[in-house]
């Protein structure tokens, strides 16, 4: 089934998109200067006026916006901060970060924002293969109580005329799978690691494998695992379903979504967000062009309650395809998320992301399970000693086989990532997969690292 295209903006040329963004950005800058005390102060401190930021090319004149700034704004004026740009009576929804790296940050949405959110997420689901000819049955297993994902996912399903099954990740595997089977869920949404966990539990809970259920589409987000070939292959084998990945941020749920080509996530919301890349070494900001890599920086367009200009997301992406018509009909560039800036290690001068380490370890399945932990023996994320790594092995516990496996993994890490390592193999089930809690996304340090030192200051 060919994926339908929901908006003509998804098929525009690069030049058409830039002209549209320049017009919308000029309007947005005027709006935030007039309505957001946070941005008015920022402009004045930097001696800027709206006339200085009329086009995408002039955005670099404004400094970045960070989560720390937003948190400080909300400390000054609780609870929503002085970057709120609408009267509080217009706020229709508030969502929050998890608070694992400090006091939770709140994001507010008015009616206009929610309409935009629903529409863009709908574009993403259509790109992934949502069946527009029949009624989908949609099950979200993201955490409802801790993050925005679960409740709004159900709202999106209703918006598209589907039947939402409001279970959430907190319900646990048995209830989620029972509801899935009872109602014949066709679309399953959550983190890839949690969906893999559910797939492995299917035979015990349902008495049959996941591929024998009605699930035909897995929509995954919240962690880089959806872009790891071995993880994708495992999900497809467990569920007998198509796997499609998406990427966004808490302030705006989805800017990127994958089509049937499965070679990266399309830029599906250029009319609601200007996406740029920050080179973490040079500090230069560039357009999203093929082969580029860096931290994604977003400037929201047509946004009312909590507008953001040049917001540093912390997501590090590589551009897998530039502007040009895909066989699905979309023209936007494609990216793959490879990690987080707060994940990055520097090992003997080599920049290293945990997701890349996991991908190497996963190449040895079924001799490994794919679960890893990077062991940190100091608060520093830059060091000169070999990378210390725990890797789960599969069912074969023969000592000689394990010794050979350890050497192979260490050799592969040196060959593919350029780092020396000390691998400790541990039995399957030793490293509890944090994503099985059903949470959507928080700081990845919680997921990737094991600290052996006594304490560490909370990251801000």
Short mmCIF file of C-alpha atoms in Angstrom, two decimals:
data_model
loop_
_atom_site.label_atom_id
_atom_site.label_comp_id
_atom_site.label_asym_id
_atom_site.label_seq_id
_atom_site.Cartn_x
_atom_site.Cartn_y
_atom_site.Cartn_z
CA UNK A 1 0.00 0.00 0.00
CA UNK A 2 1.50 3.36 -1.05
CA UNK A 3 1.62 5.93 1.73
CA UNK A 4 -0.65 8.91 1.12
CA UNK A 5 0.68 12.47 1.19
CA UNK A 6 -1.32 14.73 3.49
CA UNK A 7 0.04 18.22 2.69
CA UNK A 8 1.42 19.83 -0.46
CA UNK A 9 4.26 21.31 1.60
CA UNK A 10 5.72 17.79 1.76
CA UNK A 11 6.25 17.92 -2.02
CA UNK A 12 7.60 21.46 -2.38
CA UNK A 13 11.05 22.18 -3.76
CA UNK A 14 13.82 23.51 -1.54
CA UNK A 15 13.38 26.98 -3.06
CA UNK A 16 9.63 26.99 -2.48
CA UNK A 17 10.09 25.89 1.12
CA UNK A 18 12.69 28.59 1.77
CA UNK A 19 10.41 31.32 0.42
CA UNK A 20 7.56 30.05 2.61
CA UNK A 21 9.80 29.84 5.68
CA UNK A 22 11.16 33.35 5.17
CA UNK A 23 7.62 34.75 5.11
CA UNK A 24 6.45 32.75 8.12
CA UNK A 25 9.61 33.46 10.09
CA UNK A 26 9.23 37.22 9.67
CA UNK A 27 5.68 36.94 11.02
CA UNK A 28 6.79 34.71 13.91
CA UNK A 29 9.63 37.02 14.93
CA UNK A 30 7.27 40.01 15.02
CA UNK A 31 4.90 37.95 17.16
CA UNK A 32 7.43 36.76 19.74
CA UNK A 33 8.94 40.23 20.08
CA UNK A 34 5.49 41.66 20.82
CA UNK A 35 4.09 38.83 22.96
CA UNK A 36 6.94 37.00 24.73
CA UNK A 37 8.72 38.90 27.55
CA UNK A 38 11.49 36.28 27.40
CA UNK A 39 12.28 36.94 23.76
CA UNK A 40 11.77 40.69 23.98
CA UNK A 41 14.41 40.76 26.72
CA UNK A 42 16.68 38.51 24.67
CA UNK A 43 16.36 40.77 21.64
CA UNK A 44 17.04 43.90 23.66
CA UNK A 45 20.08 42.42 25.41
CA UNK A 46 21.50 41.46 22.03
CA UNK A 47 20.52 44.82 20.47
CA UNK A 48 18.26 43.24 17.89
CA UNK A 49 14.89 44.20 16.47
CA UNK A 50 12.49 42.08 14.40
CA UNK A 51 13.85 43.79 11.29
CA UNK A 52 17.20 42.10 11.95
CA UNK A 53 15.68 38.61 11.62
CA UNK A 54 13.55 38.69 8.49
CA UNK A 55 14.86 35.53 6.81
CA UNK A 56 16.25 32.11 7.70
CA UNK A 57 19.72 33.30 6.68
CA UNK A 58 19.61 36.03 9.34
CA UNK A 59 18.56 33.73 12.20
CA UNK A 60 22.20 33.31 13.23
CA UNK A 61 22.17 36.87 14.57
CA UNK A 62 20.14 35.62 17.54
CA UNK A 63 21.76 33.49 20.23
CA UNK A 64 20.55 29.95 20.88
CA UNK A 65 17.69 29.14 23.23
CA UNK A 66 18.39 26.30 25.68
CA UNK A 67 16.40 24.18 28.08
CA UNK A 68 18.35 25.78 30.94
CA UNK A 69 17.04 29.21 29.87
CA UNK A 70 13.48 27.92 29.75
CA UNK A 71 13.85 26.34 33.18
CA UNK A 72 15.23 29.62 34.58
CA UNK A 73 12.34 31.52 32.99
CA UNK A 74 9.87 29.25 34.77
CA UNK A 75 11.70 29.70 38.06
CA UNK A 76 11.32 33.46 37.67
CA UNK A 77 7.64 33.34 36.81
CA UNK A 78 5.99 30.10 37.85
CA UNK A 79 4.71 27.89 36.49
CA UNK A 80 4.93 28.59 32.74
CA UNK A 81 7.62 31.25 32.62
CA UNK A 82 7.95 34.61 30.96
CA UNK A 83 8.40 33.11 27.51
CA UNK A 84 4.67 32.30 27.51
CA UNK A 85 3.28 34.39 24.66
CA UNK A 86 -0.48 34.03 25.21
CA UNK A 87 -2.83 34.89 28.04
CA UNK A 88 -2.86 31.94 30.48
CA UNK A 89 -6.60 31.58 29.94
CA UNK A 90 -5.88 30.45 26.36
CA UNK A 91 -3.69 27.53 27.43
CA UNK A 92 -5.46 24.26 26.61
CA UNK A 93 -2.75 21.69 27.35
CA UNK A 94 0.42 21.55 29.43
CA UNK A 95 3.03 18.83 29.02
CA UNK A 96 6.21 18.29 30.97
CA UNK A 97 9.65 16.79 30.72
CA UNK A 98 10.43 13.90 33.05
CA UNK A 99 12.67 15.86 35.42
CA UNK A 100 15.48 13.29 35.39
CA UNK A 101 18.07 16.04 34.80
CA UNK A 102 16.59 18.76 36.98
CA UNK A 103 13.27 20.43 37.72
CA UNK A 104 10.71 19.49 35.04
CA UNK A 105 10.19 21.97 32.22
CA UNK A 106 6.62 22.77 31.18
CA UNK A 107 5.37 23.48 27.67
CA UNK A 108 2.00 25.09 27.05
CA UNK A 109 -0.26 24.84 23.99
CA UNK A 110 -3.22 26.86 22.92
CA UNK A 111 -5.86 25.76 20.41
CA UNK A 112 -3.77 26.85 17.41
CA UNK A 113 -0.74 24.92 18.66
CA UNK A 114 -2.72 21.74 19.26
CA UNK A 115 -4.21 21.88 15.76
CA UNK A 116 -0.72 22.21 14.32
CA UNK A 117 0.56 19.38 16.50
CA UNK A 118 -2.24 17.04 15.42
CA UNK A 119 -1.86 17.93 11.76
CA UNK A 120 1.90 17.37 11.62
CA UNK A 121 1.75 14.12 13.54
CA UNK A 122 -0.96 13.02 11.10
CA UNK A 123 1.44 13.77 8.24
CA UNK A 124 4.03 11.61 9.93
CA UNK A 125 1.69 8.66 10.38
CA UNK A 126 0.54 8.93 6.78
CA UNK A 127 4.17 8.86 5.65
CA UNK A 128 4.75 5.73 7.71
CA UNK A 129 1.93 3.85 6.02
CA UNK A 130 -1.21 4.67 8.00
CA UNK A 131 -4.14 3.10 6.15
CA UNK A 132 -6.39 5.96 5.06
CA UNK A 133 -8.97 3.58 3.58
CA UNK A 134 -9.94 1.79 6.78
CA UNK A 135 -10.18 2.45 10.49
CA UNK A 136 -6.90 1.73 12.24
CA UNK A 137 -6.86 0.42 15.82
CA UNK A 138 -4.09 2.29 17.60
CA UNK A 139 -2.29 1.19 20.76
CA UNK A 140 0.20 3.55 22.45
CA UNK A 141 2.53 2.04 25.03
CA UNK A 142 4.34 5.27 25.87
CA UNK A 143 4.16 6.46 29.46
CA UNK A 144 1.03 8.52 30.01
CA UNK A 145 1.69 9.83 33.51
CA UNK A 146 5.33 10.81 33.06
CA UNK A 147 5.35 12.42 29.63
CA UNK A 148 3.14 13.88 26.96
CA UNK A 149 3.35 10.95 24.57
CA UNK A 150 0.62 8.58 25.66
CA UNK A 151 -2.32 10.92 26.11
CA UNK A 152 -1.68 13.01 23.02
CA UNK A 153 -1.01 9.91 20.94
CA UNK A 154 -4.55 8.80 21.72
CA UNK A 155 -5.82 12.25 20.74
CA UNK A 156 -3.99 11.98 17.42
CA UNK A 157 -5.57 8.60 16.77
CA UNK A 158 -9.03 10.05 17.37
CA UNK A 159 -8.16 13.02 15.13
CA UNK A 160 -7.48 10.55 12.32
CA UNK A 161 -10.68 8.61 12.94
CA UNK A 162 -8.93 5.61 14.47
CA UNK A 163 -9.88 3.69 17.60
CA UNK A 164 -7.33 4.55 20.31
CA UNK A 165 -6.62 2.01 23.04
CA UNK A 166 -5.50 4.16 26.02
CA UNK A 167 -3.29 1.68 27.85
CA UNK A 168 0.10 3.40 28.23
CA UNK A 169 3.40 1.94 29.29
CA UNK A 170 2.56 1.97 32.99
CA UNK A 171 0.01 -0.81 32.52
CA UNK A 172 2.73 -3.41 32.04
CA UNK A 173 3.28 -6.03 29.37
CA UNK A 174 0.46 -8.41 30.28
CA UNK A 175 -2.29 -5.82 30.17
CA UNK A 176 -0.92 -4.08 27.07
CA UNK A 177 -0.68 -7.33 25.14
CA UNK A 178 -4.08 -8.55 26.30
CA UNK A 179 -5.75 -5.33 25.13
CA UNK A 180 -3.77 -5.46 21.89
CA UNK A 181 -5.03 -8.96 21.14
CA UNK A 182 -8.61 -8.45 22.34
CA UNK A 183 -9.17 -5.43 20.09
CA UNK A 184 -6.93 -6.50 17.20
CA UNK A 185 -4.62 -3.48 17.32
CA UNK A 186 -3.16 -2.69 13.88
CA UNK A 187 -0.74 0.14 14.78
CA UNK A 188 1.57 0.00 17.79
CA UNK A 189 3.44 3.10 18.97
CA UNK A 190 6.31 3.31 21.49
CA UNK A 191 10.07 3.14 21.90
CA UNK A 192 11.75 0.43 19.82
CA UNK A 193 13.31 -1.25 22.84
CA UNK A 194 9.95 -1.47 24.63
CA UNK A 195 8.19 -2.82 21.56
CA UNK A 196 10.93 -5.44 21.27
CA UNK A 197 10.35 -6.32 24.92
CA UNK A 198 6.61 -6.70 24.29
CA UNK A 199 7.31 -8.82 21.24
CA UNK A 200 9.46 -11.18 23.28
CA UNK A 201 6.69 -11.45 25.90
CA UNK A 202 3.94 -12.30 23.39
CA UNK A 203 4.37 -16.11 23.49
CA UNK A 204 4.17 -16.16 27.31
CA UNK A 205 1.24 -13.74 27.61
CA UNK A 206 -0.80 -14.55 24.49
CA UNK A 207 0.34 -18.06 23.71
CA UNK A 208 1.41 -16.97 20.22
CA UNK A 209 4.10 -14.79 18.66
CA UNK A 210 3.51 -11.13 17.93
CA UNK A 211 3.60 -11.81 14.20
CA UNK A 212 0.36 -13.78 14.62
CA UNK A 213 -1.50 -10.73 15.95
CA UNK A 214 -3.19 -8.07 13.79
CA UNK A 215 -0.33 -5.56 14.22
CA UNK A 216 0.95 -4.45 10.82
CA UNK A 217 2.75 -1.16 11.61
CA UNK A 218 5.19 -0.28 14.40
CA UNK A 219 5.65 3.48 14.78
CA UNK A 220 8.77 3.99 16.89
CA UNK A 221 10.37 7.06 18.43
CA UNK A 222 12.03 8.29 21.60
CA UNK A 223 15.47 6.69 21.14
CA UNK A 224 17.91 6.02 18.28
CA UNK A 225 17.16 2.26 18.23
CA UNK A 226 14.70 2.55 15.35
CA UNK A 227 17.56 3.44 13.06
CA UNK A 228 19.77 0.53 14.11
CA UNK A 229 19.44 -2.20 11.46
CA UNK A 230 19.70 -5.06 13.95
CA UNK A 231 17.00 -3.58 16.19
CA UNK A 232 14.74 -2.98 13.19
CA UNK A 233 15.27 -6.56 11.99
CA UNK A 234 14.42 -7.94 15.42
CA UNK A 235 11.20 -5.91 15.58
CA UNK A 236 10.18 -7.02 12.11
CA UNK A 237 10.84 -10.65 13.01
CA UNK A 238 8.98 -10.44 16.33
CA UNK A 239 5.91 -8.69 14.98
CA UNK A 240 5.86 -9.48 11.26
CA UNK A 241 5.13 -5.77 10.80
CA UNK A 242 6.61 -2.73 9.06
CA UNK A 243 8.82 -0.56 11.28
CA UNK A 244 8.84 3.20 10.76
CA UNK A 245 10.73 5.79 12.77
CA UNK A 246 9.92 9.40 13.71
CA UNK A 247 11.75 12.22 15.49
CA UNK A 248 10.64 15.40 17.19
CA UNK A 249 10.94 17.11 20.54
CA UNK A 250 8.72 17.78 23.52
CA UNK A 251 7.90 21.33 22.44
CA UNK A 252 6.81 20.09 19.03
CA UNK A 253 6.18 16.42 18.68
CA UNK A 254 7.30 15.42 15.19
CA UNK A 255 9.32 17.09 12.45
CA UNK A 256 10.67 13.96 10.81
CA UNK A 257 9.00 10.72 9.76
CA UNK A 258 10.09 7.70 7.76
CA UNK A 259 8.49 6.41 4.56
CA UNK A 260 8.65 2.94 3.01
CA UNK A 261 12.20 3.53 1.75
CA UNK A 262 13.43 3.19 5.35
CA UNK A 263 16.57 5.20 4.60
CA UNK A 264 15.95 8.10 6.96
CA UNK A 265 13.15 10.31 8.24
CA UNK A 266 11.63 12.95 5.94
CA UNK A 267 11.42 16.61 6.95
CA UNK A 268 7.61 16.78 7.04
CA UNK A 269 6.95 20.07 8.85
CA UNK A 270 8.95 22.85 7.15
CA UNK A 271 5.93 25.14 7.44
CA UNK A 272 5.96 24.78 11.23
CA UNK A 273 9.66 24.51 11.95
CA UNK A 274 12.97 25.72 10.52
CA UNK A 275 15.47 22.91 11.08
CA UNK A 276 19.21 23.58 11.06
CA UNK A 277 22.35 21.72 12.12
CA UNK A 278 24.94 22.92 14.62
CA UNK A 279 28.43 21.53 14.01
CA UNK A 280 29.59 20.58 17.50
CA UNK A 281 33.26 21.08 16.65
CA UNK A 282 33.24 24.30 14.62
CA UNK A 283 30.16 25.87 16.19
CA UNK A 284 28.85 26.75 12.73
CA UNK A 285 25.17 26.37 11.85
CA UNK A 286 24.21 25.07 8.43
CA UNK A 287 21.23 23.91 6.43
CA UNK A 288 20.12 20.29 6.43
CA UNK A 289 22.11 18.99 3.45
CA UNK A 290 23.15 15.47 2.50
CA UNK A 291 26.09 14.14 4.49
CA UNK A 292 25.96 16.87 7.13
CA UNK A 293 25.98 15.93 10.81
CA UNK A 294 25.32 17.93 13.94
CA UNK A 295 22.90 18.92 16.66
CA UNK A 296 19.42 19.77 15.43
CA UNK A 297 18.37 23.37 16.09
CA UNK A 298 14.72 24.33 15.67
CA UNK A 299 12.88 27.62 15.18
CA UNK A 300 9.12 27.12 15.40
CA UNK A 301 6.77 28.84 12.96
CA UNK A 302 3.06 29.64 13.32
CA UNK A 303 3.42 28.91 17.03
CA UNK A 304 1.54 30.76 19.75
CA UNK A 305 1.84 29.72 23.40
CA UNK A 306 5.49 28.76 23.87
CA UNK A 307 7.32 29.86 20.71
CA UNK A 308 10.97 28.91 20.39
CA UNK A 309 13.67 30.41 18.21
CA UNK A 310 17.00 28.65 17.62
CA UNK A 311 16.29 26.02 20.25
CA UNK A 312 19.10 23.51 20.80
CA UNK A 313 17.41 20.12 20.96
CA UNK A 314 20.39 18.00 22.03
CA UNK A 315 19.55 15.50 19.27
CA UNK A 316 22.51 14.67 17.03
CA UNK A 317 21.56 13.65 13.50
CA UNK A 318 23.20 12.73 10.23
CA UNK A 319 21.53 13.70 6.96
CA UNK A 320 21.06 10.56 4.88
CA UNK A 321 19.47 12.26 1.85
CA UNK A 322 19.21 15.87 0.69
CA UNK A 323 16.38 17.73 -1.02
CA UNK A 324 14.93 15.80 -3.94
CA UNK A 325 11.92 13.71 -4.86
CA UNK A 326 11.72 10.37 -3.07
CA UNK A 327 9.83 7.47 -4.63
CA UNK A 328 7.11 8.15 -2.03
CA UNK A 329 6.61 11.60 -3.60
CA UNK A 330 8.03 13.64 -0.73
CA UNK A 331 10.88 16.04 -1.38
CA UNK A 332 12.22 16.91 2.06
CA UNK A 333 15.67 15.80 3.22
CA UNK A 334 16.02 12.78 5.49
CA UNK A 335 17.89 12.33 8.76
CA UNK A 336 18.83 9.56 11.12
CA UNK A 337 19.25 10.37 14.83
CA UNK A 338 22.54 8.94 16.10
CA UNK A 339 22.53 10.13 19.70
CA UNK A 340 22.33 13.01 22.13
CA UNK A 341 24.85 15.73 22.90
CA UNK A 342 24.56 14.75 26.57
CA UNK A 343 25.42 11.14 25.60
CA UNK A 344 28.60 11.91 23.75
CA UNK A 345 31.86 10.55 25.10
CA UNK A 346 35.34 11.52 23.98
CA UNK A 347 37.60 8.46 24.14
CA UNK A 348 41.23 9.26 23.34
CA UNK A 349 40.05 12.19 21.25
CA UNK A 350 37.39 10.18 19.37
CA UNK A 351 33.77 11.38 19.60
CA UNK A 352 31.64 8.38 20.50
CA UNK A 353 27.87 7.93 20.83
CA UNK A 354 26.41 5.01 22.82
CA UNK A 355 23.98 4.16 20.03
CA UNK A 356 26.97 3.42 17.78
CA UNK A 357 28.42 1.11 20.44
CA UNK A 358 25.07 -0.68 20.71
CA UNK A 359 24.94 -1.11 16.95
CA UNK A 360 28.35 -2.81 16.92
CA UNK A 361 27.39 -5.11 19.81
CA UNK A 362 24.12 -5.95 18.05
CA UNK A 363 25.97 -7.18 14.98
CA UNK A 364 26.85 -10.32 16.93
CA UNK A 365 23.26 -11.42 17.58
CA UNK A 366 22.23 -14.04 18.64
CA UNK A 367 25.57 -14.47 20.40
CA UNK A 368 24.70 -11.14 22.09
CA UNK A 369 21.30 -9.76 23.09
CA UNK A 370 22.20 -6.21 22.02
CA UNK A 371 21.94 -4.85 25.57
CA UNK A 372 24.96 -2.81 26.69
CA UNK A 373 26.14 -0.57 29.53
CA UNK A 374 29.06 1.81 29.30
CA UNK A 375 30.84 1.84 32.65
CA UNK A 376 31.97 5.28 33.85
CA UNK A 377 34.41 5.37 36.76
CA UNK A 378 34.49 9.18 37.01
CA UNK A 379 32.11 12.08 36.28
CA UNK A 380 34.18 13.02 33.21
CA UNK A 381 32.85 12.20 29.77
CA UNK A 382 36.30 12.60 28.21
CA UNK A 383 39.06 10.13 29.05
CA UNK A 384 42.16 8.43 27.66
CA UNK A 385 41.74 4.91 29.00
CA UNK A 386 39.97 2.16 27.01
CA UNK A 387 36.18 2.21 26.90
CA UNK A 388 34.78 -0.05 29.63
CA UNK A 389 31.73 -1.88 28.41
CA UNK A 390 29.30 -4.53 29.63
CA UNK A 391 27.61 -6.59 26.91
CA UNK A 392 24.95 -9.25 27.41
CA UNK A 393 25.66 -12.58 25.76
CA UNK A 394 22.96 -14.92 24.48
CA UNK A 395 22.22 -18.48 25.51
CA UNK A 396 25.68 -19.92 24.76
CA UNK A 397 27.69 -19.65 27.98
CA UNK A 398 30.62 -21.83 26.91
CA UNK A 399 33.77 -20.14 28.36
CA UNK A 400 35.85 -20.56 25.20
CA UNK A 401 33.06 -19.22 23.00
CA UNK A 402 32.64 -16.23 25.33
CA UNK A 403 36.36 -15.52 25.24
CA UNK A 404 36.30 -15.53 21.44
CA UNK A 405 33.17 -13.34 21.42
CA UNK A 406 34.78 -10.77 23.70
CA UNK A 407 37.80 -10.49 21.42
CA UNK A 408 35.58 -10.15 18.34
CA UNK A 409 33.55 -7.34 19.92
CA UNK A 410 36.68 -5.47 21.02
CA UNK A 411 38.16 -5.86 17.52
CA UNK A 412 34.93 -4.61 15.93
CA UNK A 413 34.80 -1.55 18.19
CA UNK A 414 38.36 -0.72 17.23
CA UNK A 415 37.71 -1.32 13.52
CA UNK A 416 34.39 0.50 13.14
CA UNK A 417 34.54 3.18 15.84
CA UNK A 418 38.28 3.66 16.31
CA UNK A 419 38.31 3.06 20.07
CA UNK A 420 40.05 0.54 22.30
CA UNK A 421 37.76 -1.21 24.75
CA UNK A 422 37.59 -3.62 27.65
CA UNK A 423 34.47 -5.75 27.26
CA UNK A 424 32.88 -7.67 30.13
CA UNK A 425 30.32 -10.23 28.98
CA UNK A 426 27.36 -10.75 31.32
CA UNK A 427 24.42 -13.20 31.11
CA UNK A 428 21.21 -12.31 29.30
CA UNK A 429 18.81 -10.45 31.57
CA UNK A 430 21.59 -8.87 33.65
CA UNK A 431 21.22 -5.44 32.10
CA UNK A 432 17.60 -4.46 32.58
CA UNK A 433 16.46 -2.50 29.54
CA UNK A 434 15.27 0.85 30.98
CA UNK A 435 12.93 1.49 28.09
CA UNK A 436 10.76 -1.43 29.20
CA UNK A 437 9.29 1.02 31.68
CA UNK A 438 7.38 2.44 28.72
CA UNK A 439 8.73 5.95 28.98
CA UNK A 440 8.98 7.85 25.75
CA UNK A 441 12.17 9.87 25.98
CA UNK A 442 14.36 11.48 28.58
CA UNK A 443 18.07 12.01 28.97
CA UNK A 444 19.86 9.01 27.54
CA UNK A 445 22.46 8.90 30.34
CA UNK A 446 19.88 7.00 32.35
CA UNK A 447 19.72 4.37 29.63
CA UNK A 448 23.30 3.96 28.47
CA UNK A 449 25.62 4.42 31.44
CA UNK A 450 26.54 2.65 34.65
CA UNK A 451 28.42 4.80 37.15
CA UNK A 452 30.86 3.17 39.54
CA UNK A 453 31.93 6.35 41.36
CA UNK A 454 30.14 7.61 44.44
CA UNK A 455 28.18 10.60 43.21
CA UNK A 456 27.76 13.02 40.36
CA UNK A 457 26.23 16.52 40.27
CA UNK A 458 22.83 16.63 38.55
CA UNK A 459 23.20 17.61 34.90
CA UNK A 460 21.37 20.78 33.93
#
